[in-house]
PDB file of C-alpha atoms in Angstrom:
ATOM      1  CA  UNK A   1      38.994 -35.114-111.030  1.00 46.00           C
ATOM      2  CA  UNK A   2      38.491 -32.809-114.020  1.00 43.00           C
ATOM      3  CA  UNK A   3      35.434 -30.735-114.773  1.00 45.00           C
ATOM      4  CA  UNK A   4      34.935 -32.576-118.047  1.00 43.00           C
ATOM      5  CA  UNK A   5      34.858 -35.967-116.361  1.00 46.00           C
ATOM      6  CA  UNK A   6      32.236 -34.888-113.856  1.00 50.00           C
ATOM      7  CA  UNK A   7      29.967 -32.913-116.142  1.00 56.00           C
ATOM      8  CA  UNK A   8      29.228 -35.954-118.256  1.00 47.00           C
ATOM      9  CA  UNK A   9      26.175 -38.149-118.826  1.00 39.00           C
ATOM     10  CA  UNK A  10      26.030 -40.165-115.633  1.00 41.00           C
ATOM     11  CA  UNK A  11      23.844 -40.911-112.632  1.00 36.00           C
ATOM     12  CA  UNK A  12      24.329 -37.403-111.277  1.00 38.00           C
ATOM     13  CA  UNK A  13      22.179 -36.060-114.097  1.00 38.00           C
ATOM     14  CA  UNK A  14      19.946 -39.044-114.765  1.00 38.00           C
ATOM     15  CA  UNK A  15      16.236 -38.291-114.998  1.00 36.00           C
ATOM     16  CA  UNK A  16      15.492 -41.871-114.036  1.00 38.00           C
ATOM     17  CA  UNK A  17      16.626 -41.513-110.414  1.00 41.00           C
ATOM     18  CA  UNK A  18      13.906 -42.575-107.975  1.00 40.00           C
ATOM     19  CA  UNK A  19      12.015 -39.658-106.449  1.00 44.00           C
ATOM     20  CA  UNK A  20       9.845 -39.378-103.398  1.00 43.00           C
ATOM     21  CA  UNK A  21       6.406 -40.138-104.779  1.00 40.00           C
ATOM     22  CA  UNK A  22       4.593 -39.691-101.470  1.00 44.00           C
ATOM     23  CA  UNK A  23       1.062 -38.382-101.674  1.00 61.00           C
ATOM     24  CA  UNK A  24       0.940 -34.781-102.835  1.00 70.00           C
ATOM     25  CA  UNK A  25       2.357 -32.715-105.646  1.00 73.00           C
ATOM     26  CA  UNK A  26       5.887 -33.488-106.876  1.00 71.00           C
ATOM     27  CA  UNK A  27       8.854 -31.213-106.305  1.00 72.00           C
ATOM     28  CA  UNK A  28       8.753 -28.188-108.587  1.00 74.00           C
ATOM     29  CA  UNK A  29       4.979 -28.118-109.041  1.00 80.00           C
ATOM     30  CA  UNK A  30       3.085 -24.990-108.037  1.00 82.00           C
ATOM     31  CA  UNK A  31       1.433 -24.854-104.617  1.00 88.00           C
ATOM     32  CA  UNK A  32      -0.400 -22.504-102.290  1.00 89.00           C
ATOM     33  CA  UNK A  33       0.635 -24.151 -99.008  1.00 90.00           C
ATOM     34  CA  UNK A  34       2.932 -26.930 -97.806  1.00 88.00           C
ATOM     35  CA  UNK A  35       0.052 -29.358 -97.351  1.00 87.00           C
ATOM     36  CA  UNK A  36      -0.399 -29.332-101.149  1.00 88.00           C
ATOM     37  CA  UNK A  37       3.037 -30.912-101.508  1.00 89.00           C
ATOM     38  CA  UNK A  38       2.699 -34.032 -99.377  1.00 83.00           C
ATOM     39  CA  UNK A  39       5.208 -35.789 -97.152  1.00 82.00           C
ATOM     40  CA  UNK A  40       8.830 -34.676 -97.247  1.00 82.00           C
ATOM     41  CA  UNK A  41       8.145 -31.476 -99.181  1.00 86.00           C
ATOM     42  CA  UNK A  42       7.278 -27.858 -98.415  1.00 88.00           C
ATOM     43  CA  UNK A  43       5.782 -24.992-100.408  1.00 91.00           C
ATOM     44  CA  UNK A  44       8.592 -22.496-101.044  1.00 86.00           C
ATOM     45  CA  UNK A  45       7.912 -19.450-103.236  1.00 82.00           C
ATOM     46  CA  UNK A  46       4.749 -21.133-104.551  1.00 84.00           C
ATOM     47  CA  UNK A  47       6.556 -24.324-105.610  1.00 82.00           C
ATOM     48  CA  UNK A  48       6.881 -27.674-103.853  1.00 85.00           C
ATOM     49  CA  UNK A  49      10.441 -28.267-102.699  1.00 84.00           C
ATOM     50  CA  UNK A  50      11.987 -31.347-101.108  1.00 83.00           C
ATOM     51  CA  UNK A  51      12.951 -30.938 -97.461  1.00 87.00           C
ATOM     52  CA  UNK A  52      15.865 -33.320 -97.984  1.00 89.00           C
ATOM     53  CA  UNK A  53      18.885 -31.390 -99.149  1.00 93.00           C
ATOM     54  CA  UNK A  54      22.597 -30.876 -98.847  1.00 96.00           C
ATOM     55  CA  UNK A  55      23.393 -27.441 -97.478  1.00 97.00           C
ATOM     56  CA  UNK A  56      26.925 -27.822 -98.800  1.00 98.00           C
ATOM     57  CA  UNK A  57      25.475 -28.686-102.199  1.00 98.00           C
ATOM     58  CA  UNK A  58      23.236 -25.624-102.114  1.00 97.00           C
ATOM     59  CA  UNK A  59      26.173 -23.393-101.191  1.00 98.00           C
ATOM     60  CA  UNK A  60      28.362 -24.802-103.945  1.00 98.00           C
ATOM     61  CA  UNK A  61      25.555 -24.448-106.496  1.00 98.00           C
ATOM     62  CA  UNK A  62      25.141 -20.812-105.421  1.00 98.00           C
ATOM     63  CA  UNK A  63      28.879 -20.329-105.890  1.00 98.00           C
ATOM     64  CA  UNK A  64      28.607 -21.863-109.345  1.00 98.00           C
ATOM     65  CA  UNK A  65      25.881 -19.406-110.272  1.00 98.00           C
ATOM     66  CA  UNK A  66      27.885 -16.427-109.015  1.00 98.00           C
ATOM     67  CA  UNK A  67      30.954 -17.540-110.948  1.00 98.00           C
ATOM     68  CA  UNK A  68      28.830 -18.015-114.083  1.00 97.00           C
ATOM     69  CA  UNK A  69      27.413 -14.498-113.776  1.00 97.00           C
ATOM     70  CA  UNK A  70      30.952 -13.177-113.289  1.00 96.00           C
ATOM     71  CA  UNK A  71      32.066 -14.887-116.507  1.00 95.00           C
ATOM     72  CA  UNK A  72      34.321 -17.486-114.863  1.00 96.00           C
ATOM     73  CA  UNK A  73      33.034 -20.551-116.697  1.00 96.00           C
ATOM     74  CA  UNK A  74      35.764 -22.923-115.560  1.00 96.00           C
ATOM     75  CA  UNK A  75      35.253 -21.919-111.929  1.00 97.00           C
ATOM     76  CA  UNK A  76      31.478 -22.289-112.322  1.00 97.00           C
ATOM     77  CA  UNK A  77      31.790 -25.786-113.800  1.00 97.00           C
ATOM     78  CA  UNK A  78      34.075 -26.865-110.962  1.00 97.00           C
ATOM     79  CA  UNK A  79      31.654 -25.463-108.372  1.00 98.00           C
ATOM     80  CA  UNK A  80      28.675 -27.277-109.909  1.00 98.00           C
ATOM     81  CA  UNK A  81      30.701 -30.498-110.019  1.00 97.00           C
ATOM     82  CA  UNK A  82      31.409 -30.146-106.309  1.00 98.00           C
ATOM     83  CA  UNK A  83      27.723 -29.400-105.680  1.00 98.00           C
ATOM     84  CA  UNK A  84      26.654 -32.631-107.399  1.00 97.00           C
ATOM     85  CA  UNK A  85      29.182 -34.573-105.341  1.00 98.00           C
ATOM     86  CA  UNK A  86      27.838 -33.007-102.145  1.00 98.00           C
ATOM     87  CA  UNK A  87      24.259 -34.010-103.008  1.00 97.00           C
ATOM     88  CA  UNK A  88      25.377 -37.503-104.000  1.00 97.00           C
ATOM     89  CA  UNK A  89      27.261 -37.878-100.709  1.00 97.00           C
ATOM     90  CA  UNK A  90      23.929 -37.522 -98.906  1.00 95.00           C
ATOM     91  CA  UNK A  91      22.238 -39.985-101.236  1.00 95.00           C
ATOM     92  CA  UNK A  92      20.374 -37.229-103.100  1.00 93.00           C
ATOM     93  CA  UNK A  93      20.087 -36.087-106.689  1.00 91.00           C
ATOM     94  CA  UNK A  94      20.737 -32.398-107.315  1.00 94.00           C
ATOM     95  CA  UNK A  95      17.448 -30.428-107.574  1.00 92.00           C
ATOM     96  CA  UNK A  96      16.149 -29.652-111.075  1.00 92.00           C
ATOM     97  CA  UNK A  97      17.006 -25.944-110.813  1.00 93.00           C
ATOM     98  CA  UNK A  98      20.620 -26.754-109.992  1.00 96.00           C
ATOM     99  CA  UNK A  99      20.824 -29.230-112.867  1.00 96.00           C
ATOM    100  CA  UNK A 100      19.363 -26.653-115.242  1.00 97.00           C
ATOM    101  CA  UNK A 101      21.743 -23.908-114.098  1.00 98.00           C
ATOM    102  CA  UNK A 102      24.674 -26.296-114.562  1.00 98.00           C
ATOM    103  CA  UNK A 103      23.397 -27.150-118.049  1.00 98.00           C
ATOM    104  CA  UNK A 104      23.126 -23.457-118.950  1.00 98.00           C
ATOM    105  CA  UNK A 105      26.712 -22.994-117.765  1.00 98.00           C
ATOM    106  CA  UNK A 106      27.906 -25.967-119.833  1.00 97.00           C
ATOM    107  CA  UNK A 107      26.414 -24.450-122.995  1.00 97.00           C
ATOM    108  CA  UNK A 108      27.873 -21.013-122.255  1.00 96.00           C
ATOM    109  CA  UNK A 109      31.319 -22.465-121.530  1.00 95.00           C
ATOM    110  CA  UNK A 110      31.643 -23.657-125.123  1.00 92.00           C
ATOM    111  CA  UNK A 111      33.335 -26.626-126.742  1.00 90.00           C
ATOM    112  CA  UNK A 112      36.702 -25.820-125.165  1.00 89.00           C
ATOM    113  CA  UNK A 113      35.296 -26.756-121.743  1.00 92.00           C
ATOM    114  CA  UNK A 114      32.334 -29.059-122.445  1.00 94.00           C
ATOM    115  CA  UNK A 115      31.738 -30.776-125.824  1.00 95.00           C
ATOM    116  CA  UNK A 116      28.488 -29.432-127.216  1.00 95.00           C
ATOM    117  CA  UNK A 117      26.809 -32.841-127.520  1.00 97.00           C
ATOM    118  CA  UNK A 118      27.502 -33.389-123.843  1.00 96.00           C
ATOM    119  CA  UNK A 119      26.241 -29.909-122.937  1.00 97.00           C
ATOM    120  CA  UNK A 120      23.071 -30.475-124.989  1.00 98.00           C
ATOM    121  CA  UNK A 121      22.494 -33.741-123.136  1.00 97.00           C
ATOM    122  CA  UNK A 122      22.708 -31.862-119.837  1.00 97.00           C
ATOM    123  CA  UNK A 123      20.044 -29.453-121.080  1.00 98.00           C
ATOM    124  CA  UNK A 124      17.854 -32.376-122.163  1.00 98.00           C
ATOM    125  CA  UNK A 125      18.248 -34.022-118.751  1.00 96.00           C
ATOM    126  CA  UNK A 126      17.420 -30.684-117.120  1.00 96.00           C
ATOM    127  CA  UNK A 127      14.219 -30.499-119.163  1.00 96.00           C
ATOM    128  CA  UNK A 128      13.265 -34.089-118.363  1.00 94.00           C
ATOM    129  CA  UNK A 129      13.637 -33.473-114.627  1.00 90.00           C
ATOM    130  CA  UNK A 130      11.882 -30.076-114.410  1.00 90.00           C
ATOM    131  CA  UNK A 131       8.489 -28.552-115.085  1.00 87.00           C
ATOM    132  CA  UNK A 132       7.788 -26.700-118.354  1.00 91.00           C
ATOM    133  CA  UNK A 133       8.517 -22.970-118.337  1.00 90.00           C
ATOM    134  CA  UNK A 134      10.297 -22.950-114.978  1.00 90.00           C
ATOM    135  CA  UNK A 135      12.869 -20.146-114.857  1.00 93.00           C
ATOM    136  CA  UNK A 136      16.055 -22.236-114.748  1.00 95.00           C
ATOM    137  CA  UNK A 137      14.763 -24.676-117.371  1.00 95.00           C
ATOM    138  CA  UNK A 138      13.824 -21.833-119.730  1.00 97.00           C
ATOM    139  CA  UNK A 139      17.263 -20.226-119.321  1.00 97.00           C
ATOM    140  CA  UNK A 140      19.003 -23.507-120.175  1.00 98.00           C
ATOM    141  CA  UNK A 141      16.814 -24.026-123.245  1.00 98.00           C
ATOM    142  CA  UNK A 142      17.421 -20.435-124.351  1.00 97.00           C
ATOM    143  CA  UNK A 143      21.174 -21.029-124.146  1.00 96.00           C
ATOM    144  CA  UNK A 144      20.868 -24.198-126.250  1.00 97.00           C
ATOM    145  CA  UNK A 145      18.550 -22.464-128.734  1.00 95.00           C
ATOM    146  CA  UNK A 146      21.459 -20.268-129.857  1.00 90.00           C
ATOM    147  CA  UNK A 147      23.035 -23.407-131.333  1.00 93.00           C
ATOM    148  CA  UNK A 148      19.930 -24.546-133.210  1.00 92.00           C
ATOM    149  CA  UNK A 149      21.468 -23.570-136.581  1.00 90.00           C
ATOM    150  CA  UNK A 150      24.630 -25.571-135.872  1.00 92.00           C
ATOM    151  CA  UNK A 151      23.090 -28.953-136.652  1.00 94.00           C
ATOM    152  CA  UNK A 152      21.062 -29.431-133.467  1.00 96.00           C
ATOM    153  CA  UNK A 153      18.488 -32.222-133.829  1.00 96.00           C
ATOM    154  CA  UNK A 154      15.243 -30.888-132.360  1.00 95.00           C
ATOM    155  CA  UNK A 155      13.617 -34.307-132.726  1.00 96.00           C
ATOM    156  CA  UNK A 156      16.043 -35.806-130.203  1.00 96.00           C
ATOM    157  CA  UNK A 157      15.039 -33.229-127.608  1.00 97.00           C
ATOM    158  CA  UNK A 158      11.470 -34.555-127.711  1.00 96.00           C
ATOM    159  CA  UNK A 159      12.552 -38.072-126.808  1.00 96.00           C
ATOM    160  CA  UNK A 160      11.792 -39.391-123.333  1.00 96.00           C
ATOM    161  CA  UNK A 161      15.414 -40.312-122.647  1.00 96.00           C
ATOM    162  CA  UNK A 162      18.710 -38.506-123.247  1.00 96.00           C
ATOM    163  CA  UNK A 163      20.652 -39.252-126.426  1.00 96.00           C
ATOM    164  CA  UNK A 164      24.379 -39.694-126.966  1.00 94.00           C
ATOM    165  CA  UNK A 165      24.541 -37.128-129.772  1.00 97.00           C
ATOM    166  CA  UNK A 166      22.416 -34.076-130.550  1.00 97.00           C
ATOM    167  CA  UNK A 167      24.235 -32.255-133.345  1.00 97.00           C
ATOM    168  CA  UNK A 168      23.431 -34.742-136.078  1.00 95.00           C
ATOM    169  CA  UNK A 169      21.699 -32.494-138.627  1.00 93.00           C
ATOM    170  CA  UNK A 170      23.344 -30.445-141.369  1.00 91.00           C
ATOM    171  CA  UNK A 171      24.563 -27.093-139.981  1.00 90.00           C
ATOM    172  CA  UNK A 172      22.758 -24.112-141.476  1.00 89.00           C
ATOM    173  CA  UNK A 173      24.719 -21.250-139.934  1.00 89.00           C
ATOM    174  CA  UNK A 174      27.078 -19.605-142.464  1.00 93.00           C
ATOM    175  CA  UNK A 175      30.783 -19.743-141.670  1.00 91.00           C
ATOM    176  CA  UNK A 176      33.063 -16.723-141.816  1.00 92.00           C
ATOM    177  CA  UNK A 177      34.825 -18.164-144.879  1.00 93.00           C
ATOM    178  CA  UNK A 178      31.539 -18.365-146.784  1.00 94.00           C
ATOM    179  CA  UNK A 179      30.702 -14.653-146.405  1.00 96.00           C
ATOM    180  CA  UNK A 180      31.851 -12.046-148.931  1.00 96.00           C
ATOM    181  CA  UNK A 181      32.088  -8.443-147.712  1.00 96.00           C
ATOM    182  CA  UNK A 182      32.234  -5.290-149.821  1.00 94.00           C
ATOM    183  CA  UNK A 183      33.078  -1.866-148.344  1.00 93.00           C
ATOM    184  CA  UNK A 184      32.720   1.270-150.443  1.00 94.00           C
ATOM    185  CA  UNK A 185      33.924   4.697-149.230  1.00 92.00           C
ATOM    186  CA  UNK A 186      33.746   7.655-151.601  1.00 89.00           C
ATOM    187  CA  UNK A 187      36.818   9.707-152.471  1.00 90.00           C
ATOM    188  CA  UNK A 188      36.977  13.345-151.297  1.00 93.00           C
ATOM    189  CA  UNK A 189      39.600  16.077-150.788  1.00 92.00           C
ATOM    190  CA  UNK A 190      38.326  17.444-147.475  1.00 92.00           C
ATOM    191  CA  UNK A 191      40.848  18.022-144.716  1.00 92.00           C
ATOM    192  CA  UNK A 192      40.854  15.055-142.343  1.00 92.00           C
ATOM    193  CA  UNK A 193      38.910  12.881-144.793  1.00 92.00           C
ATOM    194  CA  UNK A 194      41.847  10.692-145.827  1.00 92.00           C
ATOM    195  CA  UNK A 195      42.853  10.122-142.201  1.00 90.00           C
ATOM    196  CA  UNK A 196      39.350   9.010-141.194  1.00 91.00           C
ATOM    197  CA  UNK A 197      39.137   6.758-144.235  1.00 91.00           C
ATOM    198  CA  UNK A 198      42.490   5.169-143.397  1.00 90.00           C
ATOM    199  CA  UNK A 199      41.337   4.480-139.841  1.00 88.00           C
ATOM    200  CA  UNK A 200      38.281   2.674-141.139  1.00 89.00           C
ATOM    201  CA  UNK A 201      40.047   0.717-143.869  1.00 86.00           C
ATOM    202  CA  UNK A 202      42.907  -0.390-141.606  1.00 81.00           C
ATOM    203  CA  UNK A 203      40.652  -1.277-138.678  1.00 77.00           C
ATOM    204  CA  UNK A 204      38.500  -4.324-137.953  1.00 85.00           C
ATOM    205  CA  UNK A 205      35.569  -3.173-140.098  1.00 89.00           C
ATOM    206  CA  UNK A 206      35.690  -6.041-142.612  1.00 91.00           C
ATOM    207  CA  UNK A 207      35.966  -8.774-139.965  1.00 91.00           C
ATOM    208  CA  UNK A 208      33.301  -7.053-137.878  1.00 91.00           C
ATOM    209  CA  UNK A 209      30.964  -6.940-140.878  1.00 94.00           C
ATOM    210  CA  UNK A 210      31.238 -10.737-141.080  1.00 95.00           C
ATOM    211  CA  UNK A 211      30.321 -11.075-137.406  1.00 94.00           C
ATOM    212  CA  UNK A 212      27.443  -8.616-137.827  1.00 95.00           C
ATOM    213  CA  UNK A 213      26.129 -10.590-140.802  1.00 96.00           C
ATOM    214  CA  UNK A 214      26.178 -13.880-138.882  1.00 94.00           C
ATOM    215  CA  UNK A 215      24.348 -12.259-135.953  1.00 91.00           C
ATOM    216  CA  UNK A 216      21.737 -10.801-138.309  1.00 94.00           C
ATOM    217  CA  UNK A 217      21.407 -14.119-140.148  1.00 94.00           C
ATOM    218  CA  UNK A 218      20.367 -15.838-136.928  1.00 88.00           C
ATOM    219  CA  UNK A 219      17.350 -13.518-136.805  1.00 86.00           C
ATOM    220  CA  UNK A 220      16.384 -13.350-140.480  1.00 90.00           C
ATOM    221  CA  UNK A 221      18.208 -16.154-142.373  1.00 91.00           C
ATOM    222  CA  UNK A 222      18.689 -13.622-145.182  1.00 94.00           C
ATOM    223  CA  UNK A 223      21.410 -14.523-147.697  1.00 95.00           C
ATOM    224  CA  UNK A 224      22.543 -10.909-148.125  1.00 97.00           C
ATOM    225  CA  UNK A 225      22.522  -7.670-146.161  1.00 96.00           C
ATOM    226  CA  UNK A 226      23.679  -4.116-146.701  1.00 95.00           C
ATOM    227  CA  UNK A 227      24.081  -0.935-144.703  1.00 94.00           C
ATOM    228  CA  UNK A 228      24.406   2.727-145.658  1.00 94.00           C
ATOM    229  CA  UNK A 229      26.248   4.621-142.951  1.00 93.00           C
ATOM    230  CA  UNK A 230      27.199   8.284-142.639  1.00 93.00           C
ATOM    231  CA  UNK A 231      30.244   9.590-140.801  1.00 93.00           C
ATOM    232  CA  UNK A 232      29.975  13.290-139.968  1.00 93.00           C
ATOM    233  CA  UNK A 233      33.076  15.382-139.307  1.00 94.00           C
ATOM    234  CA  UNK A 234      33.032  18.809-137.706  1.00 93.00           C
ATOM    235  CA  UNK A 235      35.988  20.911-136.534  1.00 92.00           C
ATOM    236  CA  UNK A 236      36.121  23.892-134.201  1.00 89.00           C
ATOM    237  CA  UNK A 237      38.614  26.471-133.012  1.00 89.00           C
ATOM    238  CA  UNK A 238      40.374  25.833-129.716  1.00 83.00           C
ATOM    239  CA  UNK A 239      42.106  28.727-127.963  1.00 76.00           C
ATOM    240  CA  UNK A 240      45.357  27.391-126.517  1.00 74.00           C
ATOM    241  CA  UNK A 241      46.440  30.766-125.088  1.00 74.00           C
ATOM    242  CA  UNK A 242      49.462  31.736-127.144  1.00 73.00           C
ATOM    243  CA  UNK A 243      48.159  29.982-130.239  1.00 74.00           C
ATOM    244  CA  UNK A 244      44.991  28.500-131.721  1.00 76.00           C
ATOM    245  CA  UNK A 245      44.321  25.068-133.162  1.00 86.00           C
ATOM    246  CA  UNK A 246      41.457  23.551-135.107  1.00 88.00           C
ATOM    247  CA  UNK A 247      40.352  20.126-133.964  1.00 88.00           C
ATOM    248  CA  UNK A 248      37.686  17.966-135.502  1.00 89.00           C
ATOM    249  CA  UNK A 249      35.916  14.789-134.482  1.00 87.00           C
ATOM    250  CA  UNK A 250      34.253  12.225-136.688  1.00 89.00           C
ATOM    251  CA  UNK A 251      31.009  10.714-135.444  1.00 90.00           C
ATOM    252  CA  UNK A 252      28.783   8.096-136.978  1.00 91.00           C
ATOM    253  CA  UNK A 253      25.061   8.569-137.437  1.00 85.00           C
ATOM    254  CA  UNK A 254      23.629   5.792-135.291  1.00 78.00           C
ATOM    255  CA  UNK A 255      21.046   3.490-136.801  1.00 82.00           C
ATOM    256  CA  UNK A 256      18.178   2.469-134.511  1.00 80.00           C
ATOM    257  CA  UNK A 257      17.381  -1.095-133.528  1.00 80.00           C
ATOM    258  CA  UNK A 258      19.340  -4.267-134.143  1.00 85.00           C
ATOM    259  CA  UNK A 259      20.421  -6.108-137.252  1.00 91.00           C
ATOM    260  CA  UNK A 260      23.250  -5.799-139.755  1.00 95.00           C
ATOM    261  CA  UNK A 261      23.161  -2.020-140.268  1.00 94.00           C
ATOM    262  CA  UNK A 262      23.090  -0.938-136.606  1.00 94.00           C
ATOM    263  CA  UNK A 263      25.768  -3.525-135.771  1.00 94.00           C
ATOM    264  CA  UNK A 264      28.115  -2.235-138.488  1.00 94.00           C
ATOM    265  CA  UNK A 265      27.404   1.376-137.485  1.00 93.00           C
ATOM    266  CA  UNK A 266      28.521   0.633-133.926  1.00 91.00           C
ATOM    267  CA  UNK A 267      31.773  -0.860-135.241  1.00 90.00           C
ATOM    268  CA  UNK A 268      32.385   2.186-137.442  1.00 91.00           C
ATOM    269  CA  UNK A 269      31.805   4.468-134.463  1.00 90.00           C
ATOM    270  CA  UNK A 270      34.300   2.521-132.357  1.00 88.00           C
ATOM    271  CA  UNK A 271      36.924   2.705-135.139  1.00 87.00           C
ATOM    272  CA  UNK A 272      36.933   6.481-135.616  1.00 88.00           C
ATOM    273  CA  UNK A 273      39.523   7.150-132.934  1.00 83.00           C
ATOM    274  CA  UNK A 274      40.671  10.433-131.449  1.00 84.00           C
ATOM    275  CA  UNK A 275      40.259  13.978-132.754  1.00 87.00           C
ATOM    276  CA  UNK A 276      42.039  15.153-135.901  1.00 90.00           C
ATOM    277  CA  UNK A 277      43.797  18.494-136.350  1.00 88.00           C
ATOM    278  CA  UNK A 278      42.896  20.525-139.420  1.00 89.00           C
ATOM    279  CA  UNK A 279      43.691  24.073-140.595  1.00 86.00           C
ATOM    280  CA  UNK A 280      40.283  25.683-140.364  1.00 88.00           C
ATOM    281  CA  UNK A 281      36.673  25.260-139.283  1.00 88.00           C
ATOM    282  CA  UNK A 282      34.903  22.853-141.585  1.00 92.00           C
ATOM    283  CA  UNK A 283      32.396  20.026-141.765  1.00 92.00           C
ATOM    284  CA  UNK A 284      31.839  17.160-144.154  1.00 95.00           C
ATOM    285  CA  UNK A 285      30.000  13.851-144.470  1.00 94.00           C
ATOM    286  CA  UNK A 286      31.511  10.529-145.514  1.00 94.00           C
ATOM    287  CA  UNK A 287      28.997   8.009-146.920  1.00 94.00           C
ATOM    288  CA  UNK A 288      29.921   4.355-146.425  1.00 94.00           C
ATOM    289  CA  UNK A 289      28.245   1.388-148.067  1.00 95.00           C
ATOM    290  CA  UNK A 290      28.835  -2.047-146.542  1.00 95.00           C
ATOM    291  CA  UNK A 291      27.347  -5.216-147.989  1.00 96.00           C
ATOM    292  CA  UNK A 292      27.739  -8.868-147.085  1.00 97.00           C
ATOM    293  CA  UNK A 293      26.416 -12.025-148.688  1.00 97.00           C
ATOM    294  CA  UNK A 294      26.777 -15.786-148.569  1.00 95.00           C
ATOM    295  CA  UNK A 295      28.946 -16.972-151.434  1.00 89.00           C
TER     296      UNK A 295
END
């Protein structure tokens, strides 16, 4: 059975499954001792937890988490699927934390593994079955929040039952095709200058500027951004024994913080490459202006 068929809206994730409503606080609620939690539950790390469990399900859920942290999304999804089956085999519903971790994984896996409407439903079901601000619930909601500009309907998340579709609003996030990028590098006759300029102009700077703009847009929603960056070149004499050479390195002046400018500066720094041989000791500065805007 495929991962996509198991991680789908079904009874495994339903928030309407019957729970043990014996006297005491429900599973997940804070507690100071086990007697706060009532029959069939114990106080574990200051939260009421059900004593009924599937050890196999717990192990498989732990494996899913480890695979997620290692970046193996397909393996993580398969492990969580197996965990849900193990809990179901014992007549149990997977605990809220496990459901929330699986939902976080579904969002992180992307549309290629789990359709985003389906992944958003898993997050909604996680939220409906868990207490506000619990760690796993918050992580799942944070993962979904990164898609809030892609047409996510926030109103549907406040409903008391899961929906079939969540991305029903008009997407606000700019697409790569809608962003115009301008890169300006001054002309100069310094030794090594043309080689550094060629490295920058032939590298991924333009495409990276688009990515940097989209990342910055998520924080500011600004329709335009620009960055002024300086590349500093300095050469020095190297004694090679029987002969001497002059080698220079270009380095970018880092911009503090996050946003469009610092992001572009990091890309420029990564594009400068190895040292460049010149004929003498020298230093120069290359100013670069990068701007991006929504067309």
